[in-house]
Amino acid sequence: MLGDLRIIEIGEGMAVQVAGLMLCELGADVLKIERSGGDPARGTAPFAIWNRGKRSLVLDLDTVEGRGALAERLASADVLLHQFTPARAGELGLDDASLAAANPRLVTCGITGSPYNHPDVERSDDELLVAARVGAMYENDGHRPGPIVYRYQQGSWAAAHLAAAGILARLVMRLQSGTGGAAHTSIFQGFMATLPLVWARNSAGPMPNPPTYPLAARPTAMQLFQCQGGDWLQIMDPSQQFDYAAMPTMWEVMAEGAEIDTPDGLIDAFKRRPLENWLADLRAADIAVEPAYPMGEMLRHPEVEANRYVIEVDDPALGQTRQPNVPFHSDADLPQGRPSPRLGEGAEQEWQPPLPATGKGARPTEVLEGVRILDLGMFLAGPMGPSMMGDMGANVIKVEALTGDRIRFMHRYYQAAARSKRSIALDLTRPEAQPILERLIQWAEVVHHNMRFKGATKLGLSEEGIRKHNPDIVFNYVSAYGQKGERGNWPGYDSIFNAIAGWEFENAGEGNRPVFNRPGTMDVTAAQSCLVEIMASLYAKRSGGQGHTTQTSLLGVAAFTQGERLIDAEGKLTETYHLTSDQTGFSPYHRIYECADGNWIAVAAHKEDERSALHALFGAEAETFADEAKSRNSGDLLASLEDANIPCDLVNFEDAMNRFFDDPLNRELNLVSVLSQPLYGMVEQPGAFWHFGDVPVVFKRCCPEIGEHSDEILREIGYSDAEIAAFREHKIVG
């Protein structure tokens, strides 16, 4: 799909490597630049997984020779993907201005800790420190009061997807303009891309400004139950209208005296029977449910195997392994499953000079200006992807039922998934609506939905039904379990896939009972996965290929996030690190510390000299670090840590959301979106997820009312006012 793209990747961080992996397994030729001696992570599961299919070239970029060799490669490359701060990039001659002068066609993506145009951009890109900076620990549920560290690296996972999508968007723009440019993002913006589910302020309507999240312990267990034998069960019934008394197993326990009319009684009832009984009853009732597994165990799941979300790879260092796959399925021939390279392997392969630019030189005012998307999805896992394309300037039409998207009652979630779209309300169950749907499909370059396929087929939205009207369309869909196993039409929601992926246990801390996850990380990752697929397909089509079909799933992205672990030749899961039971971090050197004034400081001392400096500050025994920190004022401690060159940050915790929105700098840098909406008044949300340099991200539309743009859209596709009035009279259009 991306076979004509040549990408140079430099960096040892997770986000950079995962972004490169996704582009590589969509067909791009990715050359990984490694330091002398190679990436220190060589021989580990993360290196083996995140570098599959890439080539390796060893260069010492601190030497003139190394920088010269890189410049020669860049002259033939399409993309440079790196994790340098602007200052370090400038030292290496890789700043935006120098690259644009030497290689006008080159697209450059730097993944930094804070946004590229932010004063904190030179600070550490360690996930823990960025979470402290953003205020993300304010939103996590935990077993104690105060800021809570999560194990799931939501900033890095999101930043990887934003980087891959931003690169492809800039390449789509290059097809028109003939020139490349910046497509930067950051771990900070990765957090921003997940926080709209819980961070938004409305001046009016049913959900104005939410109260500050409580500082007390919050071990939330939403529809999460322990069963007989100790197993845990995660249910997701969004309406919470399911009658548990309707289950045969519940009849049995009620006959034994269980009272299920209270929360405590329901908890007791589930403990009376094993997991398997409850799974059978709930699945028979078409209720979304999964066990809460330990992290990595889902790689043995039969549906994961059936959909090739786990693949066999003969790794040069680890031997025969089973590894998490990228969650991309396509009618294109994708080169998935190639092993990671040996050090220097593939370096001898030279790239030919690039072909002359084909663009007309007319630069669009927005990156995706002129791209047309028809979005028939509901909820989050999928529709948030086209919303982000709308942020980049695409023309996105949201098709919804006359009663609206079913997520509208979750106002903040709806706002997060529907920004930058127009809405047409259409009753697709009526045969009279099919000609309208046909015209909409013919108007679009891209069609997306996340319906179960039985229902989609009835509405004329199977792949065959869509291609009947537009044979060369880019078609993308998101499902719960994928389409190659036995559960293609099963329901699924974020929380059950967080459970099956092990994140409910991992985020709870070692030895603790699992916790429900805020916000919906698997939903958001599925939407971002669909965004990457759509952008890859759009680039392939516009560069002379065909309109491909791509699909992703919640199960697929959940398996993808297991990327720190693999199953070795003996059938064992490789080791990884875990969150401490007090949910403060991962070791005395990488955690948050409470200070005497009630503030918290985050520390990330990964290098030996940094750890030695931390001992010099706190004492010889790492076990006493917390006591030492508790005796100091946060301002003084932060100054001492910075003087000792120990990466650190003040934890932005209490009232973090309001502080984010009220910060004049965030508003000035377009990190806050402020738009009016008929129901909600002025809506404030996290803003730009990318920094495209000379091309701004412009927010023009808040989430639409049901059918707010129906007449406008119908006129655009050729209907007269009289025809539109007739559609309304017959309740075909709303």
XYZ file of C-alpha atoms in Angstrom:
734
model
C 0.000 0.000 0.000
C 2.864 2.383 0.863
C 5.480 0.597 -1.238
C 6.801 3.782 -2.838
C 7.657 5.453 0.485
C 11.168 5.600 1.962
C 11.360 6.514 5.622
C 14.348 7.188 7.854
C 13.653 6.563 11.546
C 15.930 7.807 14.336
C 15.055 7.194 17.956
C 14.856 4.634 20.724
C 11.567 5.753 22.256
C 8.421 3.680 22.024
C 6.354 6.239 20.082
C 8.932 6.677 17.307
C 9.476 2.950 16.879
C 5.752 2.095 16.892
C 4.993 4.825 14.352
C 7.750 3.429 12.135
C 6.440 -0.110 12.609
C 2.930 0.822 11.488
C 4.202 2.565 8.352
C 6.587 -0.312 7.659
C 3.869 -2.947 7.893
C 1.672 -0.865 5.610
C 4.410 -1.305 3.005
C 6.911 1.530 3.495
C 10.664 0.897 3.405
C 11.872 1.995 6.859
C 15.566 2.458 7.566
C 16.351 2.549 11.285
C 19.424 4.584 12.212
C 21.185 3.092 15.246
C 23.998 4.349 17.447
C 27.389 2.630 17.490
C 26.850 -0.758 19.107
C 23.156 -0.640 18.285
C 19.995 0.189 20.178
C 20.519 -0.853 23.833
C 17.125 -2.603 23.736
C 18.337 -5.162 21.187
C 17.542 -8.687 22.343
C 14.358 -7.652 24.172
C 10.738 -8.263 23.233
C 9.936 -4.567 22.608
C 12.833 -4.224 20.167
C 11.872 -7.435 18.357
C 8.238 -6.343 18.003
C 8.533 -2.617 17.330
C 11.265 -3.003 14.690
C 9.861 -5.811 12.576
C 10.493 -5.442 8.871
C 12.832 -2.468 9.160
C 16.409 -2.205 7.919
C 19.302 -1.118 10.140
C 22.120 1.356 9.538
C 24.716 2.264 12.177
C 25.738 5.941 12.173
C 27.435 8.111 14.759
C 25.548 11.373 14.309
C 27.989 13.218 16.574
C 30.613 12.943 13.839
C 30.886 14.824 10.582
C 31.061 11.521 8.723
C 27.879 10.228 10.353
C 25.924 13.387 9.608
C 27.230 13.352 6.036
C 26.098 9.756 5.523
C 22.666 10.631 6.913
C 22.411 13.629 4.571
C 23.098 11.338 1.607
C 20.264 9.051 2.672
C 17.895 11.934 3.324
C 18.395 13.164 -0.236
C 16.517 10.078 -1.433
C 14.011 9.772 1.429
C 10.380 10.809 1.628
C 10.135 11.032 5.411
C 12.356 11.663 8.413
C 10.834 10.358 11.670
C 12.800 11.226 14.808
C 12.548 12.121 18.506
C 14.991 15.042 18.670
C 14.016 18.267 20.367
C 14.356 21.370 18.165
C 17.663 22.284 19.843
C 19.186 18.860 19.292
C 17.819 18.712 15.740
C 19.484 22.061 15.073
C 22.835 20.754 16.347
C 22.577 17.884 13.844
C 21.429 20.052 10.944
C 17.986 18.425 11.080
C 15.943 21.490 11.995
C 12.944 22.243 9.807
C 14.535 25.160 7.967
C 17.741 23.290 7.075
C 15.859 20.196 5.939
C 13.422 22.221 3.832
C 16.316 24.024 2.119
C 18.232 20.819 1.375
C 15.270 18.494 0.699
C 12.096 20.407 -0.224
C 10.121 17.166 -0.751
C 10.966 15.744 2.679
C 8.241 15.318 5.294
C 9.636 15.598 8.824
C 8.007 14.329 12.004
C 9.610 14.940 15.371
C 7.958 13.294 18.379
C 8.904 15.340 21.420
C 7.738 15.365 25.028
C 5.839 18.659 24.837
C 4.469 20.263 21.639
C 7.017 21.497 19.114
C 6.106 25.171 19.546
C 5.825 24.990 23.368
C 8.425 26.431 25.798
C 8.665 22.986 27.467
C 9.655 21.258 24.218
C 13.248 20.800 25.402
C 12.121 18.977 28.565
C 12.193 15.177 28.858
C 9.917 13.002 26.731
C 9.643 10.355 29.460
C 5.976 9.276 29.607
C 5.730 9.671 33.389
C 7.115 13.207 33.310
C 4.861 14.249 30.447
C 1.830 12.822 32.266
C 2.841 14.967 35.245
C 3.143 18.041 33.026
C -0.202 17.533 31.305
C -2.194 16.696 34.429
C -3.211 13.219 33.245
C -2.648 11.693 36.699
C -5.586 13.787 37.894
C -7.897 11.597 35.794
C -6.725 8.131 36.854
C -8.611 5.898 39.290
C -6.624 4.534 42.179
C -6.524 2.841 45.557
C -5.265 5.931 47.427
C -5.832 9.692 47.312
C -3.704 11.966 45.192
C -2.207 11.679 41.689
C -2.243 8.133 40.294
C 0.343 6.734 37.865
C -1.026 4.358 35.228
C 0.954 1.573 33.618
C -0.659 1.945 30.194
C 1.414 4.401 28.150
C -1.514 6.270 26.665
C 0.557 9.302 25.681
C 3.084 7.245 23.721
C 0.569 4.929 22.057
C -1.475 7.911 20.920
C 1.597 9.889 19.818
C 2.726 6.950 17.651
C -0.601 6.936 15.831
C -0.695 10.727 15.544
C 2.815 10.671 14.053
C 1.978 8.020 11.450
C -1.282 9.768 10.504
C 0.311 13.226 10.428
C 3.112 11.987 8.165
C 0.609 10.462 5.744
C -1.554 13.591 5.796
C 1.437 15.724 4.899
C 2.316 13.268 2.116
C -1.230 13.579 0.739
C -0.736 17.335 0.746
C 2.623 16.873 -1.010
C 0.857 15.155 -3.906
C -0.865 18.472 -4.562
C 1.797 20.996 -3.596
C 4.955 19.111 -4.581
C 6.672 20.056 -1.323
C 6.974 18.407 2.063
C 7.241 20.043 5.453
C 6.648 19.479 9.138
C 4.212 17.014 10.705
C 5.302 17.154 14.339
C 3.494 15.777 17.369
C 4.336 14.959 20.980
C 3.620 12.706 23.935
C 1.784 15.696 25.442
C -0.514 15.829 22.397
C -0.917 12.077 22.637
C -2.429 12.604 26.073
C -4.501 15.475 24.679
C -5.939 13.142 22.034
C -7.390 10.833 24.724
C -8.418 13.458 27.284
C -11.370 14.962 25.288
C -13.425 12.057 26.615
C -13.200 13.576 30.086
C -11.825 17.089 29.507
C -14.289 19.580 28.038
C -16.039 22.681 29.308
C -19.474 23.824 28.138
C -20.994 27.204 28.939
C -24.535 25.796 28.704
C -26.534 22.609 28.229
C -26.811 19.354 30.165
C -23.104 19.045 31.015
C -21.557 22.430 31.727
C -18.237 22.550 33.527
C -17.687 19.315 35.456
C -16.631 19.429 39.106
C -13.021 18.846 40.010
C -12.254 15.151 40.195
C -12.168 14.094 43.872
C -8.836 13.854 45.648
C -9.971 10.791 47.602
C -9.218 7.185 46.670
C -11.167 6.150 43.555
C -10.910 2.360 43.046
C -13.708 2.381 40.478
C -15.287 -0.915 39.466
C -17.935 -0.135 36.867
C -19.762 -3.366 35.932
C -16.617 -5.211 37.100
C -17.285 -8.287 39.254
C -15.235 -10.981 40.946
C -16.461 -14.519 40.382
C -16.178 -17.730 42.355
C -12.545 -18.841 42.309
C -11.182 -15.286 42.121
C -11.533 -14.556 38.387
C -12.755 -11.107 37.370
C -15.463 -10.292 34.847
C -15.903 -6.985 32.983
C -19.373 -6.286 31.615
C -20.310 -3.282 29.478
C -23.977 -2.495 29.072
C -23.878 1.243 28.205
C -27.535 1.844 29.009
C -27.223 -0.218 32.220
C -30.742 -1.495 31.564
C -29.935 -5.211 31.393
C -31.861 -7.214 33.988
C -29.322 -9.497 35.687
C -32.231 -11.479 37.116
C -32.947 -12.690 33.560
C -29.830 -14.913 33.596
C -30.363 -18.614 34.433
C -27.303 -18.614 36.700
C -28.691 -15.657 38.609
C -31.932 -17.570 39.161
C -29.895 -20.222 40.926
C -28.073 -17.835 43.251
C -31.245 -15.889 43.980
C -32.879 -19.169 44.985
C -30.003 -19.577 47.428
C -30.870 -16.243 49.017
C -28.747 -13.756 47.082
C -30.203 -10.231 47.062
C -29.318 -8.382 43.869
C -31.258 -5.170 44.437
C -28.258 -3.430 46.019
C -24.692 -2.984 44.693
C -23.253 -5.071 47.540
C -25.827 -7.791 46.958
C -24.958 -7.955 43.252
C -21.259 -8.210 44.099
C -22.033 -11.100 46.443
C -24.175 -12.858 43.816
C -21.404 -12.912 41.195
C -19.000 -14.419 43.726
C -21.266 -17.478 44.056
C -20.617 -18.936 40.593
C -17.513 -19.360 38.397
C -16.574 -17.101 35.502
C -17.638 -19.567 32.802
C -21.261 -19.621 33.967
C -21.609 -15.868 33.844
C -19.863 -15.606 30.469
C -22.264 -18.130 28.927
C -25.365 -16.337 30.224
C -24.248 -12.843 29.285
C -23.117 -13.832 25.797
C -26.399 -15.633 25.188
C -28.101 -12.319 26.001
C -25.821 -10.429 23.536
C -24.198 -8.437 26.332
C -20.577 -7.346 25.803
C -18.392 -9.136 28.362
C -14.846 -10.482 28.770
C -12.652 -11.786 31.598
C -9.988 -9.497 33.047
C -6.783 -11.273 31.967
C -3.199 -10.690 33.088
C -1.296 -8.631 30.511
C -0.062 -10.728 27.588
C -2.397 -13.674 28.086
C -4.747 -12.455 25.373
C -2.073 -13.436 22.825
C -3.321 -17.016 23.360
C -6.960 -16.066 22.770
C -8.544 -18.062 19.899
C -10.064 -14.948 18.289
C -6.682 -13.183 18.428
C -5.128 -16.167 16.658
C -7.936 -16.466 14.107
C -7.574 -12.812 13.100
C -3.743 -12.967 12.959
C -3.461 -10.338 15.674
C -0.663 -12.604 16.906
C 1.879 -13.912 14.384
C 4.817 -16.288 14.341
C 8.162 -14.581 13.802
C 11.611 -16.179 13.689
C 13.540 -13.415 15.426
C 17.342 -13.336 14.918
C 17.960 -12.818 18.650
C 15.006 -14.531 20.334
C 14.324 -17.419 17.948
C 10.846 -18.712 17.185
C 8.353 -16.340 18.781
C 4.686 -15.398 18.710
C 4.324 -11.632 18.641
C 1.492 -9.061 18.699
C 0.703 -7.991 15.152
C -0.357 -4.594 13.873
C -4.191 -4.511 13.865
C -4.486 -3.794 10.125
C -6.461 -5.990 7.749
C -6.709 -4.973 4.101
C -7.371 -6.194 0.585
C -3.867 -4.855 -0.133
C -0.939 -7.239 0.215
C 0.682 -6.026 3.453
C 4.201 -7.259 4.296
C 3.488 -8.261 7.895
C 5.542 -10.603 10.041
C 9.107 -9.966 8.851
C 11.630 -10.152 11.725
C 13.500 -7.209 13.191
C 16.899 -6.640 11.560
C 20.303 -7.702 12.798
C 22.568 -4.754 13.480
C 23.452 -3.186 10.131
C 21.242 -5.600 8.169
C 19.965 -4.021 4.960
C 22.286 -1.010 5.207
C 23.856 -1.852 1.852
C 20.561 -1.310 0.034
C 20.690 2.130 -1.573
C 17.713 4.245 -2.581
C 17.536 5.741 -6.044
C 17.119 9.522 -6.257
C 13.451 10.520 -5.878
C 11.282 11.174 -8.897
C 10.573 14.825 -9.701
C 7.732 16.359 -7.714
C 4.342 15.860 -9.387
C 2.368 18.521 -7.479
C 1.323 21.756 -9.135
C 2.914 23.851 -6.435
C -0.400 25.274 -5.154
C -0.242 24.885 -1.403
C -3.603 24.075 0.236
C -4.583 26.280 3.160
C -5.188 23.136 5.266
C -3.381 19.814 5.170
C -6.391 17.729 4.080
C -8.212 20.433 2.150
C -10.438 18.851 -0.504
C -10.593 15.376 1.078
C -14.215 14.137 1.292
C -15.268 11.625 3.962
C -18.616 9.969 4.605
C -18.778 8.791 8.226
C -21.598 6.397 9.129
C -20.117 5.331 12.450
C -21.465 5.623 15.982
C -19.901 5.816 19.433
C -16.114 6.407 19.574
C -14.124 3.488 18.189
C -13.936 4.684 14.626
C -15.775 8.027 14.369
C -13.081 9.841 16.329
C -10.706 9.066 13.407
C -12.684 10.996 10.761
C -13.130 13.774 13.347
C -9.344 14.173 13.506
C -9.244 14.268 9.701
C -11.817 17.056 9.900
C -9.468 18.884 12.270
C -6.856 18.707 9.509
C -9.251 20.267 6.987
C -11.120 17.321 5.462
C -14.795 17.729 4.557
C -16.487 15.167 6.838
C -20.202 14.355 6.589
C -21.663 12.442 9.514
C -24.712 10.334 8.608
C -26.893 9.483 11.587
C -30.380 8.174 12.261
C -33.237 10.607 12.772
C -32.863 9.945 16.505
C -29.140 10.672 16.345
C -25.916 8.858 17.191
C -26.521 6.628 20.215
C -23.539 8.170 22.019
C -25.150 11.612 22.109
C -26.416 10.985 25.653
C -22.752 10.761 26.738
C -22.256 14.398 25.862
C -18.505 14.708 26.341
C -17.841 11.508 24.384
C -20.056 12.734 21.565
C -18.252 16.069 21.471
C -14.910 14.240 21.286
C -15.994 12.059 18.355
C -17.940 14.608 16.302
C -15.867 17.795 16.177
C -15.134 19.102 12.661
C -18.073 17.263 11.063
C -21.375 18.199 9.442
C -24.475 16.115 10.167
C -27.199 14.778 7.927
C -30.005 12.801 9.597
C -31.216 10.010 7.331
C -33.493 7.029 7.947
C -31.551 4.337 6.119
C -34.149 1.710 7.015
C -36.467 3.322 4.439
C -35.992 2.268 0.794
C -36.577 5.904 -0.223
C -33.336 6.858 1.544
C -31.167 4.592 -0.604
C -30.880 7.022 -3.577
C -29.666 9.694 -1.139
C -27.113 7.260 0.293
C -26.014 6.422 -3.263
C -25.320 10.078 -4.049
C -23.447 10.537 -0.769
C -21.228 7.535 -1.528
C -20.550 8.870 -5.026
C -19.624 12.254 -3.493
C -17.104 10.730 -1.086
C -13.502 9.631 -1.455
C -13.662 7.731 1.846
C -16.475 5.808 3.528
C -16.162 4.733 7.147
C -18.423 2.908 9.582
C -18.213 0.721 12.665
C -21.511 -1.140 12.428
C -21.868 -4.853 12.930
C -21.904 -6.301 9.455
C -25.327 -7.945 9.630
C -26.901 -4.575 10.307
C -24.676 -2.773 7.815
C -25.677 -5.134 5.018
C -29.378 -4.465 5.658
C -28.727 -0.744 5.260
C -26.772 -1.133 2.011
C -23.429 -0.599 3.727
C -21.642 -3.857 3.068
C -18.450 -3.469 1.077
C -20.270 -4.812 -1.976
C -23.152 -2.390 -1.450
C -20.837 0.586 -1.107
C -18.603 -0.305 -4.068
C -21.658 -0.799 -6.252
C -22.051 2.999 -6.155
C -18.349 3.958 -6.068
C -16.041 1.090 -7.114
C -12.775 2.861 -6.303
C -13.722 4.302 -2.915
C -11.477 4.088 0.141
C -13.515 1.972 2.569
C -12.668 1.507 6.230
C -14.503 -0.084 9.105
C -13.927 -0.866 12.750
C -15.391 -3.923 14.450
C -15.234 -5.295 17.964
C -13.521 -8.647 17.330
C -12.388 -8.544 13.693
C -13.984 -10.375 10.790
C -11.919 -13.565 10.526
C -12.943 -15.407 13.677
C -16.275 -16.534 15.078
C -17.166 -13.234 16.764
C -17.402 -10.875 13.806
C -20.884 -9.741 14.821
C -20.390 -9.725 18.572
C -20.762 -6.457 20.503
C -17.773 -4.831 22.145
C -16.835 -1.721 24.082
C -13.692 -0.128 25.431
C -13.780 -1.510 28.959
C -14.045 -5.184 28.031
C -10.985 -4.885 25.807
C -9.039 -3.037 28.482
C -9.932 -6.009 30.683
C -8.886 -8.693 28.196
C -5.643 -6.786 27.460
C -4.673 -6.821 31.135
C -4.715 -3.059 31.582
C -7.311 -3.192 34.365
C -4.855 -5.247 36.429
C -1.710 -3.392 35.309
C -3.107 0.061 36.050
C -4.294 -1.080 39.480
C -0.765 -1.814 40.686
C 0.781 -5.092 41.790
C -1.419 -7.161 44.099
C -4.474 -4.886 43.839
C -7.880 -5.710 42.472
C -8.443 -4.405 38.911
C -9.771 -0.907 38.258
C -12.012 0.459 35.548
C -10.046 2.701 33.174
C -10.614 6.397 32.541
C -10.653 7.520 29.780
C -11.536 5.025 27.009
C -8.044 4.140 25.836
C -8.982 1.166 23.632
C -11.796 3.132 21.956
C -9.415 5.991 21.225
C -6.651 3.678 20.013
C -9.114 1.920 17.685
C -10.159 5.298 16.275
C -6.518 6.275 15.795
C -5.802 2.914 14.155
C -8.621 3.549 11.703
C -7.194 7.054 11.120
C -3.796 5.594 10.137
C -5.434 3.032 7.827
C -7.605 5.628 6.109
C -4.673 7.976 5.604
C -2.553 5.154 4.144
C -5.366 4.151 1.766
C -6.012 7.749 0.767
C -2.338 8.311 0.010
C -2.167 5.061 -1.987
C -5.213 5.986 -4.049
C -4.181 9.569 -4.716
C -0.675 8.509 -5.701
C -2.001 6.302 -8.485
C -3.235 3.189 -6.711
C -6.681 1.860 -5.988
C -9.187 2.595 -3.248
C -8.409 -0.139 -0.728
C -10.574 -1.661 1.957
C -9.059 -1.607 5.432
C -10.354 -2.714 8.784
C -9.264 -2.631 12.387
C -10.898 -3.756 15.621
C -10.945 -3.253 19.359
C -9.579 -6.754 19.808
C -6.792 -5.994 17.331
C -5.655 -2.782 19.014
C -5.877 -4.439 22.440
C -3.523 -7.167 21.184
C -1.243 -4.550 19.585
C -0.829 -2.836 22.967
C 0.720 -6.030 24.329
C 3.826 -5.005 22.367
C 6.222 -5.232 25.309
C 5.677 -8.977 25.588
C 5.845 -11.964 23.306
C 5.501 -15.712 23.640
C 8.896 -17.382 23.371
C 9.867 -20.728 21.842
C 8.981 -22.512 25.100
C 5.502 -21.004 25.133
C 6.251 -18.579 27.966
C 5.490 -14.881 28.090
C 8.592 -12.707 28.308
C 8.950 -10.523 31.381
C 8.045 -6.860 31.589
C 7.861 -4.223 34.292
C 4.852 -3.438 36.490
C 3.346 -0.611 38.498
C 3.977 -0.610 42.242
C 1.071 -1.419 44.555
C 0.836 2.189 45.755
C 0.481 3.351 42.129
C 3.341 5.845 42.424
C 5.544 4.447 39.648
C 7.926 1.661 38.749
C 11.057 1.991 40.916
C 12.622 4.483 43.352
C 14.214 6.134 40.311
C 11.089 6.356 38.162
C 8.062 7.453 40.153
C 6.241 10.345 41.797
C 7.072 11.580 45.307
C 4.847 13.486 47.726
C 6.423 16.576 49.309
C 5.887 18.327 52.634
C 3.548 20.945 51.123
C 1.208 18.336 49.604
C 2.550 18.744 46.069
C 4.115 15.860 44.155
C 7.290 15.638 42.066
C 7.861 13.161 39.227
C 11.377 11.758 38.705
C 12.814 9.735 35.805
C 16.438 8.874 36.615
C 17.216 6.220 34.008
C 20.966 6.770 33.584
C 23.609 5.767 36.105
C 24.838 9.344 36.635
C 21.254 10.488 37.226
C 20.715 7.747 39.796
C 23.967 8.601 41.536
C 22.877 12.227 41.694
C 19.544 11.144 43.172
C 21.369 9.196 45.894
C 23.523 12.233 46.599
C 20.336 14.232 47.092
C 18.223 11.689 49.008
C 20.745 9.352 50.668
C 22.334 5.946 50.187
C 19.212 3.817 50.676
C 16.625 3.983 47.881
C 14.005 2.690 50.327
C 14.161 6.006 52.201
C 13.739 8.269 49.160
C 10.013 8.746 49.809
C 10.615 9.827 53.400
C 13.290 12.285 52.286
C 11.006 13.780 49.638
C 8.168 14.066 52.174
C 10.382 16.247 54.364
C 11.053 18.815 51.614
C 9.117 21.623 50.005
C 8.230 20.853 46.374
C 9.717 24.074 44.977
C 13.033 23.547 46.701
C 13.143 19.874 45.747
C 12.355 20.593 42.096
C 15.139 23.185 41.981
C 17.614 20.745 43.564
C 16.694 17.992 41.105
C 17.092 20.311 38.123
C 20.424 21.630 39.434
C 21.584 17.987 39.603
C 20.402 17.385 35.965
C 17.890 14.752 37.085
C 14.858 14.666 34.738
C 11.871 15.771 36.790
C 8.581 17.674 36.704
C 6.053 19.054 39.131
C 2.918 16.898 39.038
C 0.062 19.033 37.734
C -2.755 17.369 39.618
C -5.468 19.257 41.454
C -7.967 20.929 39.088
C -5.710 20.028 36.145
C -8.447 20.285 33.521
C -9.411 23.851 34.385
C -5.770 24.843 34.659
C -5.164 23.429 31.173
C -8.053 25.354 29.620
C -7.322 28.577 31.525
C -3.633 28.669 30.596
C -3.239 31.591 28.124
C -0.245 29.868 26.525
C -2.256 26.735 25.682
C -4.881 28.916 24.046
C -2.287 30.940 22.159
C -0.602 27.774 20.832
C -3.914 26.331 19.568
C -3.816 23.555 22.182
C -7.346 24.557 23.210
C -10.272 24.508 20.794
C -13.106 26.992 21.561
C -16.241 26.696 19.407
C -19.921 27.562 19.777
C -22.653 24.915 19.679
C -26.452 25.357 19.855
C -26.994 23.035 22.841
C -23.712 23.334 24.743
C -22.896 27.028 24.277
C -19.159 27.633 24.072
C -17.355 24.284 24.028
C -13.714 24.108 25.084
C -11.768 20.942 24.213
C -8.124 19.902 23.818
C -7.066 21.390 20.504
C -4.397 20.715 17.873
C -2.823 17.253 17.981
C -0.201 18.186 15.350
C 2.124 21.064 14.518
C 2.399 21.339 10.734
C 4.689 24.365 10.779
C 3.561 26.629 7.975
C 0.072 25.057 7.701
C -2.273 25.790 10.604
C -4.818 23.466 12.208
C -8.036 25.519 12.142
C -11.086 24.532 14.184
C -14.280 25.619 12.426
C -17.028 23.267 13.582
C -18.084 21.992 16.975
C -20.048 18.737 17.183
C -23.235 19.179 15.125
C -26.866 18.972 16.162
C -28.831 16.045 14.699
C -29.300 16.844 11.018
C -27.941 20.365 11.475
C -26.603 20.407 7.915
C -29.123 18.096 6.192
C -30.506 20.709 3.805
C -27.084 22.138 3.028
C -25.661 18.694 2.229
C -28.672 17.609 0.158
C -28.361 20.738 -1.985
C -24.643 20.031 -2.492
C -25.404 16.568 -3.872
C -28.027 17.898 -6.279
C -31.441 17.882 -4.583
C -33.890 20.770 -4.978
C -35.632 22.542 -2.103
C -38.905 20.909 -3.148
C -37.351 17.445 -3.014
C -35.808 18.204 0.368
C -39.185 19.363 1.719
C -40.751 16.107 0.514
C -38.029 14.072 2.243
C -38.793 15.895 5.475
C -42.528 15.484 5.117
C -42.123 11.724 4.711
C -39.608 11.576 7.587
C -36.800 10.251 5.412
C -34.561 13.175 6.343
C -34.405 15.004 9.674
